[in-house]
Amino acid sequence: MGTETYVLGVILTILAGVIVNCGTIMMKYEINRLPKGEEKLMMTLVKKPIWLGGLIIQLAISGVLTIVAQILIGPALVPGLMASGLIILALGSVKILKESLKTSEIIGIVLLIIGILFLGLSTLQIDATDVNAVIINVDFNVRLFTYTFIFILGFITCNLLRRKFEKYGSILIAFGSGLLFAVANLYLSPLMAIFANPILHPWQIIMMIICIAFVILLNAIAIIRINVAFTGGKLSNLTGVQQVPIQISPIFVYFVVFALPAPFLLAIPYLFIGIVLIIISTFLLGTRQAQMDEIK
């Protein structure tokens, strides 16, 4: 892969992250204007122009940029680079949504961004050739569907636990939506590789259908769930919690699902630092959100 292609992929990914977070701010803005206890949340929101505009730029503009970026640099780096848009999210939550940020929350956002930067420095890059080489491999598909099952099971568990631990309700919903986004992000890569292949194996046709179904269905459910979480908490806190599975999952995608070796000697230390910082940031953001859930 040439340097120009890599740089273009990075630029498009960062732009996609900025746009998706602008859309999130627009959606949260409309949610804040709803009366408390609003029933039929999604039916109400789809009638709100600002919320609908936020959804459209997320899916139509950021979605297209993300797909192109996946083709250029693969599924491992895209989630981490997209999280650079959290800076826009933090500024927007204060300036537009009038949310206050405590020092611990600011530190949490900064640590999250730094942690994501270290994940990006690990250069866990997956080329389209790597994807095409394993799509029809039985072992790869076993690992892929096992990964999918575990993450979807995690989503179901989060939704079951939120009924038992109401104090952490919004956190669990946000984390669960992040698990679904993580799976949907992965299935974009084989889908794009299949589309780029002029000669298709029968299994690739089946996989194309599976990938399309997962990308559409899981993204739709994840969007609905994070909007439900937004009704009970702050944008910056919940988005930070949501980012944890999205950012950590590429590690499993690279080393477990695709079973690729570390790209260079310092890749593992960079990964370790990134994960630790993300976990700390989640604690800083999630603790405040739990307090808010308890008093609402």
Coordinates of C-alpha atoms in Angstrom, one line a residue:
M1 CA 0.0 0.0 0.0
G2 CA 1.4 3.4 -1.0
T3 CA 1.9 6.3 1.4
E4 CA -0.6 8.4 -0.5
T5 CA -3.3 5.8 -0.2
Y6 CA -2.6 5.4 3.5
V7 CA -2.7 9.2 4.2
L8 CA -5.9 9.5 2.2
G9 CA -7.5 6.7 4.2
V10 CA -6.4 8.4 7.5
I11 CA -7.8 11.8 6.3
L12 CA -11.1 10.3 5.2
T13 CA -11.4 8.4 8.5
I14 CA -10.8 11.5 10.7
L15 CA -13.4 13.4 8.6
A16 CA -15.9 10.6 9.0
G17 CA -15.3 10.8 12.8
V18 CA -15.9 14.5 12.8
I19 CA -19.1 14.2 10.8
V20 CA -20.5 11.3 12.8
N21 CA -20.0 13.2 16.1
C22 CA -21.7 16.3 14.6
G23 CA -24.6 14.1 13.8
T24 CA -24.6 12.8 17.4
I25 CA -24.7 16.3 18.8
M26 CA -27.7 17.1 16.5
M27 CA -29.5 14.0 17.7
K28 CA -28.9 14.6 21.4
Y29 CA -30.0 18.3 20.9
E30 CA -33.4 17.1 19.9
I31 CA -33.6 14.5 22.6
N32 CA -32.9 17.2 25.2
R33 CA -35.9 19.1 24.0
L34 CA -38.3 16.2 24.5
P35 CA -40.5 16.1 27.6
K36 CA -39.3 13.6 30.3
G37 CA -40.8 10.2 30.0
E38 CA -41.6 10.6 26.3
E39 CA -43.2 7.4 25.1
K40 CA -42.6 6.0 21.6
L41 CA -39.2 7.7 21.6
M42 CA -38.1 6.7 18.1
M43 CA -41.5 7.4 16.5
T44 CA -41.2 10.9 17.9
L45 CA -37.6 11.6 17.0
V46 CA -38.0 10.6 13.3
K47 CA -40.4 13.5 13.0
K48 CA -37.8 16.0 14.3
P49 CA -35.9 17.6 11.4
I50 CA -32.7 18.2 13.4
W51 CA -32.6 14.7 14.7
L52 CA -33.3 13.2 11.3
G53 CA -30.6 15.5 9.8
G54 CA -28.1 14.2 12.3
L55 CA -29.0 10.6 11.4
I56 CA -28.8 11.2 7.7
I57 CA -25.3 12.8 7.8
Q58 CA -24.1 9.9 10.0
L59 CA -25.4 7.2 7.6
A60 CA -25.1 8.9 4.2
I61 CA -22.0 11.1 4.6
S62 CA -19.9 9.6 7.4
G63 CA -21.1 6.1 6.4
V64 CA -19.7 6.5 2.8
L65 CA -16.4 8.0 4.0
T66 CA -16.1 5.1 6.5
I67 CA -16.6 2.5 3.7
V68 CA -14.0 4.1 1.5
A69 CA -11.6 4.3 4.4
Q70 CA -12.1 0.6 5.2
I71 CA -11.2 -0.2 1.6
L72 CA -8.0 1.9 1.8
I73 CA -6.7 1.0 5.3
G74 CA -8.8 -1.9 6.6
P75 CA -11.1 -2.4 9.7
A76 CA -8.4 -2.3 12.4
L77 CA -7.4 1.3 12.3
V78 CA -10.6 3.0 11.2
P79 CA -12.5 2.9 14.6
G80 CA -9.5 4.4 16.5
L81 CA -8.9 7.2 14.0
M82 CA -12.6 8.0 13.8
A83 CA -12.6 8.7 17.5
S84 CA -10.6 11.8 16.9
G85 CA -14.0 13.4 16.4
L86 CA -14.6 13.1 20.1
I87 CA -12.9 16.5 20.4
I88 CA -15.8 18.0 18.4
L89 CA -18.2 16.0 20.6
A90 CA -16.7 17.5 23.8
L91 CA -16.8 21.0 22.5
G92 CA -20.3 20.6 21.1
S93 CA -21.6 19.2 24.3
V94 CA -20.5 22.3 26.2
K95 CA -21.2 25.0 23.6
I96 CA -24.4 23.7 22.0
L97 CA -26.0 21.3 24.5
K98 CA -24.9 23.4 27.5
E99 CA -23.5 20.4 29.4
S100 CA -20.9 21.1 32.1
L101 CA -17.8 19.0 32.2
K102 CA -16.0 18.4 35.5
T103 CA -12.2 18.2 35.6
S104 CA -12.3 14.4 35.9
E105 CA -14.5 14.2 32.8
I106 CA -12.2 16.4 30.8
I107 CA -9.3 14.2 31.9
G108 CA -11.3 11.1 30.9
I109 CA -12.0 12.5 27.4
V110 CA -8.3 13.5 27.0
L111 CA -7.1 10.0 28.1
L112 CA -9.6 8.4 25.8
I113 CA -8.2 10.4 22.8
I114 CA -4.6 9.6 23.8
G115 CA -5.5 5.9 24.3
I116 CA -7.0 5.9 20.8
L117 CA -3.9 7.6 19.4
F118 CA -1.7 4.8 20.8
L119 CA -4.0 2.2 19.3
G120 CA -3.6 4.0 16.0
L121 CA 0.2 4.0 16.4
S122 CA 0.1 0.3 16.6
T123 CA -0.7 0.3 12.8
L124 CA -2.9 -2.7 12.9
Q125 CA -3.6 -2.4 9.2
I126 CA -5.5 -5.0 7.2
D127 CA -5.2 -4.9 3.5
A128 CA -8.0 -5.9 1.1
T129 CA -5.8 -8.7 0.0
D130 CA -5.7 -10.1 3.5
V131 CA -9.5 -10.0 3.6
N132 CA -9.9 -11.7 0.2
A133 CA -7.4 -14.4 1.1
V134 CA -9.4 -15.6 4.1
I135 CA -13.1 -15.1 3.3
I136 CA -13.7 -18.6 2.1
N137 CA -11.4 -20.1 4.8
V138 CA -13.3 -22.3 7.2
D139 CA -11.1 -21.4 10.2
F140 CA -11.6 -17.7 9.5
N141 CA -15.4 -18.0 9.4
V142 CA -15.5 -20.0 12.6
R143 CA -13.5 -17.2 14.3
L144 CA -15.6 -14.5 12.7
F145 CA -18.9 -16.0 13.8
T146 CA -17.6 -16.8 17.3
Y147 CA -16.5 -13.2 17.7
T148 CA -20.0 -12.1 16.4
F149 CA -21.8 -14.4 18.9
I150 CA -19.7 -13.3 21.9
F151 CA -20.3 -9.6 21.1
I152 CA -24.1 -10.0 20.5
L153 CA -24.3 -12.1 23.7
G154 CA -22.6 -9.2 25.4
F155 CA -25.2 -6.8 24.1
I156 CA -28.0 -9.0 25.3
T157 CA -26.4 -9.3 28.7
C158 CA -26.0 -5.5 29.0
N159 CA -29.7 -5.1 28.4
L160 CA -30.6 -7.8 30.9
L161 CA -28.3 -6.3 33.6
R162 CA -29.7 -2.8 33.2
R163 CA -33.0 -3.9 34.7
K164 CA -31.2 -5.3 37.7
F165 CA -28.7 -2.5 38.1
E166 CA -30.8 0.6 37.4
K167 CA -28.0 2.8 38.7
Y168 CA -25.9 1.9 35.7
G169 CA -28.8 1.7 33.2
S170 CA -27.6 4.3 30.7
I171 CA -24.0 3.1 30.9
L172 CA -25.0 -0.5 30.1
I173 CA -27.2 0.6 27.2
A174 CA -24.4 2.7 25.8
F175 CA -21.8 -0.1 26.2
G176 CA -24.2 -2.5 24.6
S177 CA -24.7 -0.3 21.6
G178 CA -20.9 0.0 21.2
L179 CA -20.7 -3.8 21.1
L180 CA -23.1 -3.9 18.1
F181 CA -21.3 -1.1 16.3
A182 CA -18.0 -3.0 16.8
V183 CA -19.5 -6.1 15.0
A184 CA -21.1 -4.0 12.2
N185 CA -17.7 -2.3 11.6
L186 CA -16.0 -5.6 11.2
Y187 CA -18.6 -6.9 8.6
L188 CA -18.0 -3.9 6.4
S189 CA -14.5 -5.1 5.5
P190 CA -15.4 -8.5 4.0
L191 CA -18.4 -6.9 2.3
M192 CA -16.2 -4.4 0.5
A193 CA -13.7 -7.1 -0.4
I194 CA -16.5 -9.2 -1.9
F195 CA -17.8 -6.3 -4.0
A196 CA -14.3 -5.7 -5.3
N197 CA -13.8 -9.3 -6.4
P198 CA -15.0 -9.8 -10.0
I199 CA -15.2 -13.6 -9.6
L200 CA -17.3 -14.8 -6.7
H201 CA -17.2 -18.2 -4.9
P202 CA -20.7 -19.4 -3.8
W203 CA -19.7 -18.9 -0.1
Q204 CA -18.8 -15.3 -0.9
I205 CA -22.3 -14.7 -2.3
I206 CA -23.8 -16.1 1.0
M207 CA -21.3 -14.0 3.0
M208 CA -22.3 -10.9 1.0
I209 CA -25.9 -11.4 2.1
I210 CA -24.9 -12.0 5.7
C211 CA -22.7 -9.0 5.8
I212 CA -25.4 -6.7 4.4
A213 CA -27.9 -8.0 6.9
F214 CA -25.5 -7.5 9.9
V215 CA -24.3 -4.1 8.8
I216 CA -27.9 -2.7 8.4
L217 CA -29.6 -4.5 11.3
L218 CA -26.9 -4.0 13.9
N219 CA -26.3 -0.4 13.0
A220 CA -30.0 0.3 13.2
I221 CA -30.4 -1.4 16.7
A222 CA -27.2 0.3 18.0
I223 CA -28.5 3.7 16.9
I224 CA -31.8 3.1 18.6
R225 CA -30.2 1.9 21.8
I226 CA -27.7 4.8 22.1
N227 CA -30.6 7.3 21.6
V228 CA -32.4 5.6 24.5
A229 CA -29.3 6.0 26.6
F230 CA -29.1 9.7 25.7
T231 CA -32.5 10.3 27.3
G232 CA -31.0 9.5 30.7
G233 CA -27.5 11.0 30.5
K234 CA -24.8 13.3 29.2
L235 CA -23.6 13.0 25.6
S236 CA -19.9 13.1 26.5
N237 CA -20.1 10.5 29.2
L238 CA -22.2 8.0 27.3
T239 CA -20.3 8.4 24.1
G240 CA -17.1 7.7 26.0
V241 CA -18.5 4.5 27.4
Q242 CA -19.8 3.5 24.0
Q243 CA -16.4 3.9 22.5
V244 CA -14.7 1.3 24.7
P245 CA -15.8 -1.8 22.8
I246 CA -15.6 0.0 19.5
Q247 CA -11.9 0.9 20.2
I248 CA -10.8 -2.3 21.8
S249 CA -12.5 -4.7 19.4
P250 CA -10.0 -4.1 16.5
I251 CA -7.4 -5.8 18.6
F252 CA -9.4 -9.0 18.6
V253 CA -10.3 -8.5 14.9
Y254 CA -6.6 -8.2 14.0
F255 CA -5.0 -10.9 16.2
V256 CA -7.9 -13.3 16.6
V257 CA -10.3 -13.1 13.7
F258 CA -7.7 -12.4 11.0
A259 CA -4.9 -14.1 13.0
L260 CA -2.3 -11.7 11.7
P261 CA 1.1 -11.1 13.4
A262 CA 2.1 -7.9 15.1
P263 CA 3.3 -5.4 12.5
F264 CA 6.4 -4.3 14.4
L265 CA 8.1 -4.7 17.8
L266 CA 6.4 -1.8 19.6
A267 CA 2.9 -2.6 18.4
I268 CA 2.0 -4.7 21.5
P269 CA 3.2 -2.0 24.0
Y270 CA 1.3 0.6 22.1
L271 CA -1.8 -1.6 22.3
F272 CA -1.4 -2.2 26.0
I273 CA -1.0 1.6 26.8
G274 CA -4.0 2.4 24.6
I275 CA -6.2 -0.2 26.3
V276 CA -5.2 0.9 29.8
L277 CA -5.9 4.6 29.0
I278 CA -9.3 3.7 27.5
I279 CA -10.3 1.7 30.6
I280 CA -9.2 4.6 32.9
S281 CA -11.1 7.1 30.8
T282 CA -14.2 4.9 30.9
F283 CA -14.1 4.8 34.7
L284 CA -13.8 8.6 34.9
L285 CA -16.7 9.1 32.5
G286 CA -18.9 6.2 33.7
T287 CA -18.7 7.0 37.4
R288 CA -20.3 10.4 37.0
Q289 CA -22.9 9.0 34.7
A290 CA -23.8 6.3 37.3
Q291 CA -24.4 9.1 39.8
M292 CA -26.7 10.9 37.4
D293 CA -28.7 7.7 36.7
E294 CA -29.1 7.2 40.5
I295 CA -30.7 10.7 41.1
K296 CA -32.9 11.0 38.0

